[in-house]
Short mmCIF file of C-alpha atoms in Angstrom, two decimals:
data_model
loop_
_atom_site.label_atom_id
_atom_site.label_comp_id
_atom_site.label_asym_id
_atom_site.label_seq_id
_atom_site.Cartn_x
_atom_site.Cartn_y
_atom_site.Cartn_z
CA ARG A 1 4.71 1.22 8.51
CA ASP A 2 3.54 4.81 8.05
CA TYR A 3 -0.07 5.52 7.23
CA PHE A 4 -2.14 8.67 7.35
CA PRO A 5 -5.24 8.97 9.53
CA GLY A 6 -8.39 8.87 7.46
CA THR A 7 -11.05 9.11 10.15
CA MET A 8 -11.47 10.79 13.50
CA THR A 9 -10.99 7.50 15.32
CA GLN A 10 -7.74 5.89 16.40
CA HIS A 11 -5.86 4.51 13.44
CA ALA A 12 -5.03 0.84 13.74
CA GLN A 13 -1.40 1.20 12.66
CA TYR A 14 -0.59 3.86 15.24
CA GLY A 15 -1.00 4.48 18.95
CA THR A 16 -2.52 7.74 20.08
CA ALA A 17 -0.18 10.16 21.80
CA PRO A 18 -1.26 12.60 24.54
CA PHE A 19 -1.67 16.11 23.21
CA ASP A 20 -3.12 19.52 23.87
CA PRO A 21 -5.35 20.59 20.92
CA LYS A 22 -3.60 23.97 21.02
CA GLU A 23 -0.03 22.73 21.48
CA GLU A 24 2.72 24.05 19.27
CA VAL A 25 3.55 21.84 16.29
CA THR A 26 7.15 21.82 15.11
CA LEU A 27 7.94 20.62 11.59
CA ALA A 28 10.80 18.22 10.89
CA ASP A 29 13.14 21.04 9.89
CA GLY A 30 12.55 22.87 13.18
CA ARG A 31 10.09 25.52 11.99
CA VAL A 32 6.98 26.09 14.09
CA LEU A 33 3.66 25.68 12.30
CA THR A 34 2.32 29.22 12.54
CA GLY A 35 -0.83 30.91 11.33
CA LYS A 36 1.30 32.68 8.76
CA LEU A 37 2.50 29.36 7.30
CA CYS A 38 -1.05 27.99 7.23
CA ALA A 39 -2.21 31.17 5.48
CA GLN A 40 0.56 30.78 2.92
CA TRP A 41 -0.39 27.17 2.22
CA LEU A 42 -4.19 27.16 2.60
CA GLY A 43 -5.21 30.77 2.01
CA THR A 44 -6.69 31.04 5.50
CA SER A 45 -6.41 34.02 7.79
CA PRO A 46 -3.08 34.24 9.69
CA ASP A 47 -5.21 34.53 12.82
CA ALA A 48 -7.28 31.41 12.06
CA GLU A 49 -7.48 29.02 14.98
CA ARG A 50 -5.43 25.87 14.55
CA THR A 51 -6.70 22.78 16.34
CA ILE A 52 -4.94 19.44 16.62
CA VAL A 53 -7.61 16.81 16.06
CA MET A 54 -5.31 13.82 16.37
CA LYS A 55 -1.71 13.06 17.24
CA LEU A 56 -0.47 9.61 16.39
CA LYS A 57 2.84 7.90 16.97
CA SER A 58 4.56 4.81 15.65
CA ARG A 59 8.12 3.50 15.60
CA TYR A 60 8.68 5.51 12.45
CA SER A 61 7.09 8.93 12.88
CA PHE A 62 4.61 11.26 14.49
CA VAL A 63 1.56 12.32 12.52
CA TYR A 64 -0.66 15.30 13.32
CA LEU A 65 -4.11 15.96 11.89
CA ILE A 66 -4.75 19.69 12.19
CA LYS A 67 -7.92 21.62 11.39
CA VAL A 68 -7.44 25.22 10.31
CA ALA A 69 -10.98 25.86 9.04
CA PRO A 70 -14.15 23.74 8.77
CA ASP A 71 -13.19 22.64 5.26
CA LYS A 72 -9.40 23.00 5.45
CA GLY A 73 -6.83 20.95 7.28
CA LEU A 74 -3.29 19.66 7.24
CA VAL A 75 -1.60 16.33 7.77
CA VAL A 76 1.87 16.84 9.24
CA LYS A 77 4.25 13.90 9.33
CA ARG A 78 7.45 14.28 11.32
CA CYS A 79 10.26 11.74 11.33
CA VAL A 80 13.26 12.89 13.36
CA LEU A 81 15.25 9.73 14.01
CA GLN A 82 16.72 10.96 17.29
CA GLU A 83 13.21 11.39 18.72
CA LEU A 84 12.02 7.89 17.85
CA PRO A 85 12.49 4.62 19.78
CA PRO A 86 16.06 3.28 19.45
CA ARG A 87 16.66 0.77 16.66
CA PRO A 88 19.80 -0.71 15.11
CA VAL A 89 21.19 1.46 12.33
CA GLU A 90 20.69 -1.28 9.73
CA LYS A 91 16.98 -1.36 10.61
CA TRP A 92 16.70 2.29 9.61
CA ARG A 93 18.19 1.87 6.13
CA HIS A 94 14.98 0.81 4.40
CA GLY A 95 13.05 3.42 6.35
CA VAL A 96 15.38 6.22 5.28
CA ARG A 97 15.18 5.18 1.64
CA SER A 98 11.39 4.97 1.89
CA TYR A 99 11.28 8.64 2.94
CA HIS A 100 13.36 9.58 -0.09
CA VAL A 101 10.95 7.63 -2.29
CA GLU A 102 7.90 9.33 -0.82
CA ALA A 103 9.48 12.74 -1.26
CA THR A 104 10.18 11.91 -4.91
CA PHE A 105 6.63 10.73 -5.50
CA LEU A 106 5.03 13.75 -3.84
CA GLN A 107 7.21 16.26 -5.66
CA GLU A 108 7.68 14.68 -9.09
CA PHE A 109 4.77 12.32 -9.71
CA CYS A 110 1.78 13.66 -7.76
CA PRO A 111 1.58 16.87 -9.85
CA VAL A 112 1.47 14.72 -13.00
CA LEU A 113 -1.23 12.46 -11.57
CA ARG A 114 -3.30 15.41 -10.40
CA GLU A 115 -2.91 17.77 -13.37
CA LYS A 116 -2.54 15.42 -16.36
CA LEU A 117 -4.53 12.37 -15.26
CA GLY A 118 -7.10 14.00 -12.97
CA LEU A 119 -6.36 11.62 -10.09
CA VAL A 120 -6.92 12.52 -6.45
CA VAL A 121 -3.64 12.57 -4.51
CA PRO A 122 -2.60 14.66 -1.51
CA GLN A 123 -1.08 18.01 -2.36
CA ALA A 124 2.35 18.32 -0.77
CA LEU A 125 2.76 21.78 0.68
CA ASP A 126 6.17 21.21 2.21
CA VAL A 127 8.70 18.37 2.00
CA CYS A 128 11.77 18.10 4.23
CA VAL A 129 14.63 15.71 3.40
CA GLN A 130 17.71 16.06 5.60
CA ASP A 131 19.57 12.77 5.11
CA THR A 132 22.86 12.66 7.03
CA SER A 133 23.65 9.02 6.25
CA ASN A 134 26.76 7.75 4.52
CA PRO A 135 25.89 5.09 1.91
CA GLU A 136 29.46 3.77 2.06
CA ASN A 137 29.20 2.90 5.77
CA SER A 138 26.88 0.03 6.76
CA ASN A 139 27.04 1.04 10.44
CA ASP A 140 26.62 4.73 9.85
CA GLU A 141 25.72 6.37 13.16
CA CYS A 142 25.42 9.70 11.35
CA MET A 143 22.18 8.39 9.83
CA LEU A 144 20.52 8.88 13.21
CA ASN A 145 20.74 12.64 12.73
CA SER A 146 18.48 12.48 9.67
CA LYS A 147 15.17 14.32 9.55
CA PHE A 148 12.26 13.83 7.19
CA GLY A 149 8.85 15.41 7.09
CA THR A 150 5.86 16.30 4.93
CA VAL A 151 2.97 18.72 5.19
CA MET A 152 -0.02 17.85 3.03
CA VAL A 153 -3.58 18.96 2.49
CA ASP A 154 -5.88 16.70 4.50
CA LEU A 155 -8.20 14.77 2.17
CA THR A 156 -10.78 14.30 4.92
CA SER A 157 -11.36 18.07 4.93
CA ASN A 158 -12.77 17.67 1.42
CA GLY A 159 -15.24 14.95 2.36
CA PHE A 160 -13.03 11.88 1.83
CA LYS A 161 -13.05 9.04 4.32
CA GLN A 162 -11.79 5.50 4.77
CA LYS A 163 -13.90 2.35 4.81
CA LEU A 164 -13.82 -0.86 6.80
CA PHE A 165 -14.17 -2.91 3.58
CA LEU A 166 -14.18 -1.92 -0.07
CA THR A 167 -17.34 -2.70 -1.97
CA LEU A 168 -17.19 -4.07 -5.48
CA GLN A 169 -17.79 -0.56 -6.84
CA ASP A 170 -15.05 0.88 -4.62
CA THR A 171 -12.67 -1.70 -6.02
CA TYR A 172 -13.58 -0.97 -9.64
CA ASN A 173 -13.05 2.77 -9.00
CA THR A 174 -9.67 2.13 -7.41
CA LEU A 175 -8.62 -0.20 -10.23
CA GLY A 176 -9.53 2.61 -12.61
CA TRP A 177 -7.23 4.91 -10.62
CA VAL A 178 -4.26 2.54 -10.72
CA SER A 179 -4.80 1.64 -14.38
CA SER A 180 -4.42 5.35 -15.21
CA LEU A 181 -1.16 5.46 -13.25
CA HIS A 182 0.17 2.27 -14.80
CA ALA A 183 -0.82 3.12 -18.38
CA HIS A 184 0.80 6.55 -18.21
CA PHE A 185 4.18 5.23 -17.07
CA TYR A 186 4.13 1.81 -18.75
CA GLY A 187 7.47 1.07 -20.40
CA ASP A 188 9.10 4.27 -19.09
CA GLN A 189 12.76 3.29 -18.74
CA SER A 190 13.59 6.50 -16.86
CA LEU A 191 12.03 4.85 -13.81
CA VAL A 192 14.96 2.44 -13.70
CA GLY A 193 17.39 5.33 -13.58
CA MET A 194 15.48 6.92 -10.73
CA ALA A 195 15.61 3.64 -8.81
CA GLU A 196 19.37 3.45 -9.34
CA LYS A 197 19.65 6.90 -7.74
CA GLY A 198 17.57 5.83 -4.72
CA LYS A 199 14.54 7.93 -5.68
CA LEU A 200 12.33 4.88 -6.28
CA TRP A 201 12.46 1.23 -5.23
CA PRO A 202 13.88 -1.10 -7.92
CA LEU A 203 11.00 -3.44 -7.02
CA ALA A 204 7.92 -1.83 -5.49
CA GLY A 205 6.16 -3.11 -2.38
CA PHE A 206 7.26 -3.57 1.21
CA TRP A 207 7.14 -7.40 1.01
CA ASP A 208 9.89 -7.64 -1.63
CA LEU A 209 12.25 -10.41 -0.44
CA ASN A 210 15.25 -8.05 -0.39
CA LYS A 211 13.47 -5.80 2.11
CA ARG A 212 12.54 -8.50 4.61
CA ASP A 213 14.29 -9.96 7.64
CA PRO A 214 15.95 -13.26 6.59
CA ALA A 215 14.55 -14.88 9.76
CA GLU A 216 11.05 -14.67 8.29
CA LEU A 217 11.99 -17.04 5.48
CA GLU A 218 14.16 -19.24 7.65
CA ASN A 219 11.35 -20.03 10.12
CA MET A 220 8.42 -19.99 7.71
CA ASP A 221 7.88 -23.76 7.47
CA THR A 222 7.78 -24.38 11.21
CA VAL A 223 5.79 -21.23 12.00
CA TRP A 224 3.10 -22.33 9.54
CA ALA A 225 3.02 -26.00 10.57
CA ASP A 226 3.27 -25.52 14.33
CA ARG A 227 1.34 -22.34 14.83
CA ILE A 228 -0.59 -20.60 12.07
CA SER A 229 -2.26 -23.66 10.54
CA VAL A 230 -3.21 -24.83 14.03
CA VAL A 231 -5.13 -21.58 14.58
CA PHE A 232 -7.01 -21.78 11.30
CA SER A 233 -7.70 -25.52 11.73
CA GLN A 234 -10.04 -24.60 14.57
CA VAL A 235 -12.49 -23.00 12.13
CA ALA A 236 -11.63 -24.74 8.83
CA PRO A 237 -10.37 -28.26 9.62
CA GLU A 238 -11.14 -29.70 6.18
CA LEU A 239 -9.36 -26.90 4.35
CA CYS A 240 -6.30 -27.10 6.59
CA ALA A 241 -6.15 -30.88 6.24
CA LYS A 242 -5.42 -30.63 2.51
CA ASP A 243 -1.81 -31.48 1.67
CA GLU A 244 -1.34 -28.24 -0.28
CA VAL A 245 -2.38 -26.27 2.81
CA LYS A 246 -0.53 -28.40 5.37
CA ASN A 247 2.69 -27.89 3.43
CA LEU A 248 2.08 -24.25 2.51
CA GLY A 249 4.87 -22.82 4.67
CA ALA A 250 7.47 -25.32 3.50
CA ASN A 251 6.49 -24.93 -0.16
CA LEU A 252 6.57 -21.13 -0.01
CA LYS A 253 9.99 -21.26 1.61
CA LYS A 254 11.30 -23.63 -1.06
CA MET A 255 10.05 -21.44 -3.91
CA ALA A 256 10.89 -18.01 -2.44
CA SER A 257 14.11 -17.32 -4.35
CA LYS A 258 12.65 -18.48 -7.69
CA VAL A 259 9.52 -16.40 -7.16
CA HIS A 260 11.68 -13.40 -6.31
CA ALA A 261 13.69 -13.87 -9.50
CA GLU A 262 10.46 -14.12 -11.49
CA MET A 263 9.15 -10.93 -9.86
CA LYS A 264 12.24 -9.13 -11.13
CA ARG A 265 11.89 -10.65 -14.62
CA ILE A 266 8.25 -9.74 -15.11
CA GLY A 267 8.90 -6.35 -13.53
CA GLU A 268 11.49 -5.60 -16.18
CA LYS A 269 9.36 -6.97 -19.01
CA HIS A 270 6.15 -5.19 -17.95
CA LEU A 271 7.76 -2.16 -16.33
CA THR A 272 5.65 0.66 -14.97
CA LEU A 273 5.41 2.96 -11.95
CA VAL A 274 3.83 0.96 -9.13
CA HIS A 275 2.33 2.50 -5.99
CA GLY A 276 3.38 -0.51 -3.91
CA ASP A 277 0.88 -0.23 -1.04
CA VAL A 278 -2.64 0.04 -2.49
CA LYS A 279 -4.84 -1.09 0.39
CA GLY A 280 -7.78 0.15 2.41
CA SER A 281 -5.78 2.15 4.94
CA ASN A 282 -4.28 4.20 2.10
CA LEU A 283 -7.55 4.70 0.20
CA PHE A 284 -10.07 7.50 0.69
CA PHE A 285 -13.57 7.74 -0.76
CA ASN A 286 -15.73 10.85 -0.74
CA ASP A 287 -19.31 11.03 0.50
CA ILE A 288 -20.64 12.12 -2.90
CA GLU A 289 -19.73 8.68 -4.20
CA GLU A 290 -22.43 6.96 -2.17
CA GLN A 291 -25.10 9.43 -3.31
CA GLN A 292 -24.18 9.39 -7.00
CA GLN A 293 -23.60 5.69 -7.43
CA GLN A 294 -26.98 4.37 -6.34
CA LYS A 295 -27.92 3.84 -9.99
CA THR A 296 -24.48 2.76 -11.20
CA THR A 297 -23.18 0.53 -8.42
CA ALA A 298 -21.66 -2.66 -9.80
CA THR A 299 -22.84 -6.02 -8.49
CA ASN A 300 -21.39 -9.51 -8.86
CA ASP A 301 -23.64 -9.99 -11.91
CA THR A 302 -22.78 -6.74 -13.71
CA PRO A 303 -21.20 -7.50 -17.12
CA LEU A 304 -17.73 -5.97 -17.58
CA SER A 305 -19.00 -3.83 -20.44
CA GLU A 306 -21.56 -2.19 -18.13
CA VAL A 307 -19.23 -1.30 -15.24
CA VAL A 308 -19.20 2.48 -14.70
CA VAL A 309 -16.12 3.92 -13.01
CA ASP A 310 -15.35 7.38 -11.64
CA THR A 311 -11.80 7.76 -10.34
CA SER A 312 -12.54 11.22 -8.93
CA HIS A 313 -14.18 9.51 -5.96
CA VAL A 314 -10.91 7.81 -4.94
CA GLY A 315 -7.88 9.36 -3.27
CA ILE A 316 -4.67 7.43 -2.59
CA VAL A 317 -1.86 8.31 -0.16
CA ASP A 318 1.40 6.85 1.21
CA PHE A 319 4.07 6.49 -1.45
CA GLN A 320 6.98 5.14 0.60
CA TRP A 321 7.06 1.77 -1.21
CA SER A 322 6.58 3.06 -4.75
CA GLY A 323 8.88 1.96 -7.52
CA CYS A 324 9.39 -0.21 -10.57
CA GLY A 325 7.60 -3.46 -11.32
CA THR A 326 4.72 -5.20 -13.01
CA PRO A 327 1.37 -3.43 -12.60
CA ALA A 328 0.01 -6.69 -11.20
CA ILE A 329 1.65 -5.84 -7.86
CA ASP A 330 -0.92 -3.12 -7.15
CA VAL A 331 -3.83 -5.09 -8.59
CA MET A 332 -3.12 -8.21 -6.53
CA TYR A 333 -2.58 -6.29 -3.30
CA LEU A 334 -5.78 -4.28 -3.70
CA VAL A 335 -8.01 -7.21 -4.65
CA CYS A 336 -6.65 -9.62 -2.04
CA CYS A 337 -6.27 -7.23 0.89
CA SER A 338 -9.15 -4.75 0.96
CA MET A 339 -12.43 -6.08 -0.43
CA ALA A 340 -15.55 -7.08 1.45
CA PRO A 341 -16.00 -10.88 1.65
CA GLU A 342 -19.01 -10.83 -0.68
CA ALA A 343 -16.88 -9.29 -3.45
CA LEU A 344 -14.15 -11.95 -3.34
CA PRO A 345 -15.85 -14.34 -5.83
CA CYS A 346 -15.37 -11.58 -8.44
CA GLU A 347 -11.57 -11.70 -8.19
CA GLU A 348 -10.81 -12.83 -11.76
CA LYS A 349 -13.56 -10.63 -13.17
CA LEU A 350 -12.06 -7.57 -11.47
CA VAL A 351 -8.57 -8.40 -12.66
CA HIS A 352 -9.85 -8.87 -16.21
CA TRP A 353 -11.64 -5.52 -16.09
CA TYR A 354 -8.43 -3.88 -14.92
CA PHE A 355 -6.46 -5.46 -17.78
CA ASN A 356 -8.98 -4.17 -20.32
CA SER A 357 -8.77 -0.71 -18.75
CA LEU A 358 -4.97 -0.72 -18.79
CA SER A 359 -4.91 -1.85 -22.43
CA SER A 360 -7.37 0.79 -23.64
CA LYS A 361 -5.67 3.64 -21.73
CA PHE A 362 -2.23 2.61 -22.97
CA GLU A 363 -3.45 2.51 -26.59
CA ALA A 364 -5.19 5.89 -26.20
CA LYS A 365 -1.97 7.47 -24.91
CA ASN A 366 0.54 5.82 -27.24
CA GLY A 367 -1.42 4.95 -30.36
CA THR A 368 -0.17 1.36 -30.21
CA LYS A 369 -1.48 -1.78 -28.58
CA LEU A 370 -0.20 -2.92 -25.20
CA GLN A 371 2.46 -5.59 -25.71
CA MET A 372 1.03 -7.92 -23.09
CA THR A 373 -1.67 -10.56 -23.33
CA TRP A 374 -4.33 -11.37 -20.76
CA GLU A 375 -2.62 -14.72 -20.12
CA GLU A 376 0.67 -12.94 -19.39
CA PHE A 377 -0.99 -10.54 -17.00
CA TRP A 378 -2.81 -13.31 -15.14
CA TRP A 379 0.54 -15.06 -14.75
CA ASP A 380 2.06 -11.86 -13.33
CA TYR A 381 -0.88 -11.59 -10.94
CA THR A 382 -0.44 -15.18 -9.77
CA VAL A 383 3.29 -14.74 -9.18
CA CYS A 384 2.59 -11.57 -7.17
CA LEU A 385 0.04 -13.47 -5.09
CA VAL A 386 2.51 -16.23 -4.24
CA ASP A 387 5.19 -13.66 -3.43
CA PHE A 388 2.80 -11.88 -1.06
CA LEU A 389 1.80 -15.13 0.65
CA ARG A 390 5.41 -15.38 1.82
CA LEU A 391 4.93 -12.16 3.81
CA LEU A 392 1.72 -13.41 5.42
CA VAL A 393 3.15 -16.74 6.51
CA GLY A 394 6.58 -15.45 7.48
CA TYR A 395 5.51 -12.27 9.20
CA ALA A 396 1.94 -10.96 9.23
CA TRP A 397 0.21 -14.11 10.52
CA LYS A 398 2.90 -15.42 12.85
CA SER A 399 1.14 -14.08 15.96
CA ILE A 400 -2.46 -14.25 14.76
CA THR A 401 -5.16 -15.88 16.88
CA LEU A 402 -8.91 -16.14 16.62
CA GLU A 403 -9.07 -13.70 19.51
CA THR A 404 -6.95 -11.06 17.76
CA ILE A 405 -9.04 -11.42 14.61
CA GLU A 406 -12.20 -10.76 16.62
CA ALA A 407 -10.62 -7.88 18.55
CA ASN A 408 -9.49 -6.20 15.32
CA ALA A 409 -12.75 -6.74 13.43
CA THR A 410 -13.79 -3.07 13.36
CA LYS A 411 -10.38 -1.38 12.99
CA VAL A 412 -10.59 0.65 9.80
CA GLY A 413 -6.84 0.98 9.28
CA LEU A 414 -6.11 -2.74 9.50
CA ALA A 415 -6.27 -5.02 6.45
CA PRO A 416 -9.09 -7.60 6.30
CA LEU A 417 -6.43 -10.32 6.22
CA ALA A 418 -5.79 -9.50 9.88
CA ARG A 419 -9.39 -9.11 11.02
CA SER A 420 -11.79 -11.03 8.77
CA LEU A 421 -11.92 -14.84 8.81
CA PRO A 422 -13.82 -15.08 5.49
CA ASN A 423 -11.06 -13.09 3.77
CA ILE A 424 -8.30 -15.13 5.43
CA LEU A 425 -9.82 -18.51 4.59
CA TRP A 426 -10.57 -17.41 1.02
CA LEU A 427 -6.91 -16.54 0.50
CA ILE A 428 -5.68 -19.78 2.04
CA GLU A 429 -7.92 -21.68 -0.37
CA ARG A 430 -6.53 -19.61 -3.27
CA ALA A 431 -2.96 -20.23 -2.11
CA GLY A 432 -2.73 -23.93 -2.98
CA PRO A 433 -3.65 -23.76 -6.69
CA ALA A 434 -1.65 -20.55 -7.18
CA LEU A 435 1.49 -22.01 -5.62
CA GLN A 436 1.08 -25.25 -7.54
CA LEU A 437 0.87 -23.37 -10.86
CA VAL A 438 3.94 -21.28 -10.06
CA THR A 439 5.89 -24.35 -8.89
CA GLU A 440 5.07 -26.28 -12.06
CA ARG A 441 6.12 -23.43 -14.27
CA LEU A 442 9.25 -22.27 -12.45
CA GLY A 443 10.39 -25.71 -11.39
CA ASP A 444 10.52 -27.25 -7.92
#
């Protein structure tokens, strides 16, 4: 979907667009980005030179990375539907709502995260929401006149950067970030009301069954059996010969509706504000981190009580899929989709550390203990994992080959589950026991 560039190299989720570094940049509402506007937002001189460092395009938007001073820059995202490749109106509905959700998060939640919790999030300098759609009309052509846009402070100007893989320490720091978010909003029923008004998703995450193309589920069993498992059998024949792996697509398809219902149940029971897309391409780490953590970097053998975390070294962006749900959504997605292969054996240890962090922060804020046990949280995590596997088998892996994995190996913006065989095979091995547990408990 939409991601922000975090390095000066081409971002994996976008294609580069031709540009003149000095070309005029027009915001979504039609205003030209002038030196006066930059001065108003960044405190720079109105005559300061503005240089486009990168212009990226996708099916959903244009993104500009603009330097205004050596240590000051802007990220400009422009989504004017009429300017983008043609798509059926119904295909735009989720996209339009996602822009509303991001606008809500930037304007209403980011100030709280930054000022009350001390978390690093992009500062929104300007947000444009011009939604011309008619919610009563499923084939609303007027929607195509909608315009959305954001102008934000560029985190990379302050020394933040993205990484190819998250280290164990990176993951602990990020889990500390999300545990602060989750603890602050845990049990906040006003989130439900915001979701009912379209300002948040009722269930966070882009892989929620209600957001996906029904064809993904319909073809999942044959796509896995005839294509995906054949690819992975070339490098892991013994693993792919196991019955639980051979039947993975069919079993996921059979359990999809029950898993979806359970996602809603646990999301209501353990309600909090969920980011919904916590992965490497949306995470930024500053250079100071590597210098300061030489003496405090966690290893696979570090006891949980000795893990040292500093959330100020982590910045998170992209809030289009934020909403209600169990906090395990963010934890599962981060742990399974962003870590270096050598950190994967610490999965349960990381999740347990997160649960302890969530519990202590909730108690510190509310003066009462968190009404959730470790066993309940691990169940939530397992359900989220099985729910996410449906996306991989039905969509993300349907065109994967060993050649594409190799070709994508060094693309920073692409998840390891698309470019790292050790990560892919680890998750396939995890899939069988997780799906078996969920099937036994929810019923075949």
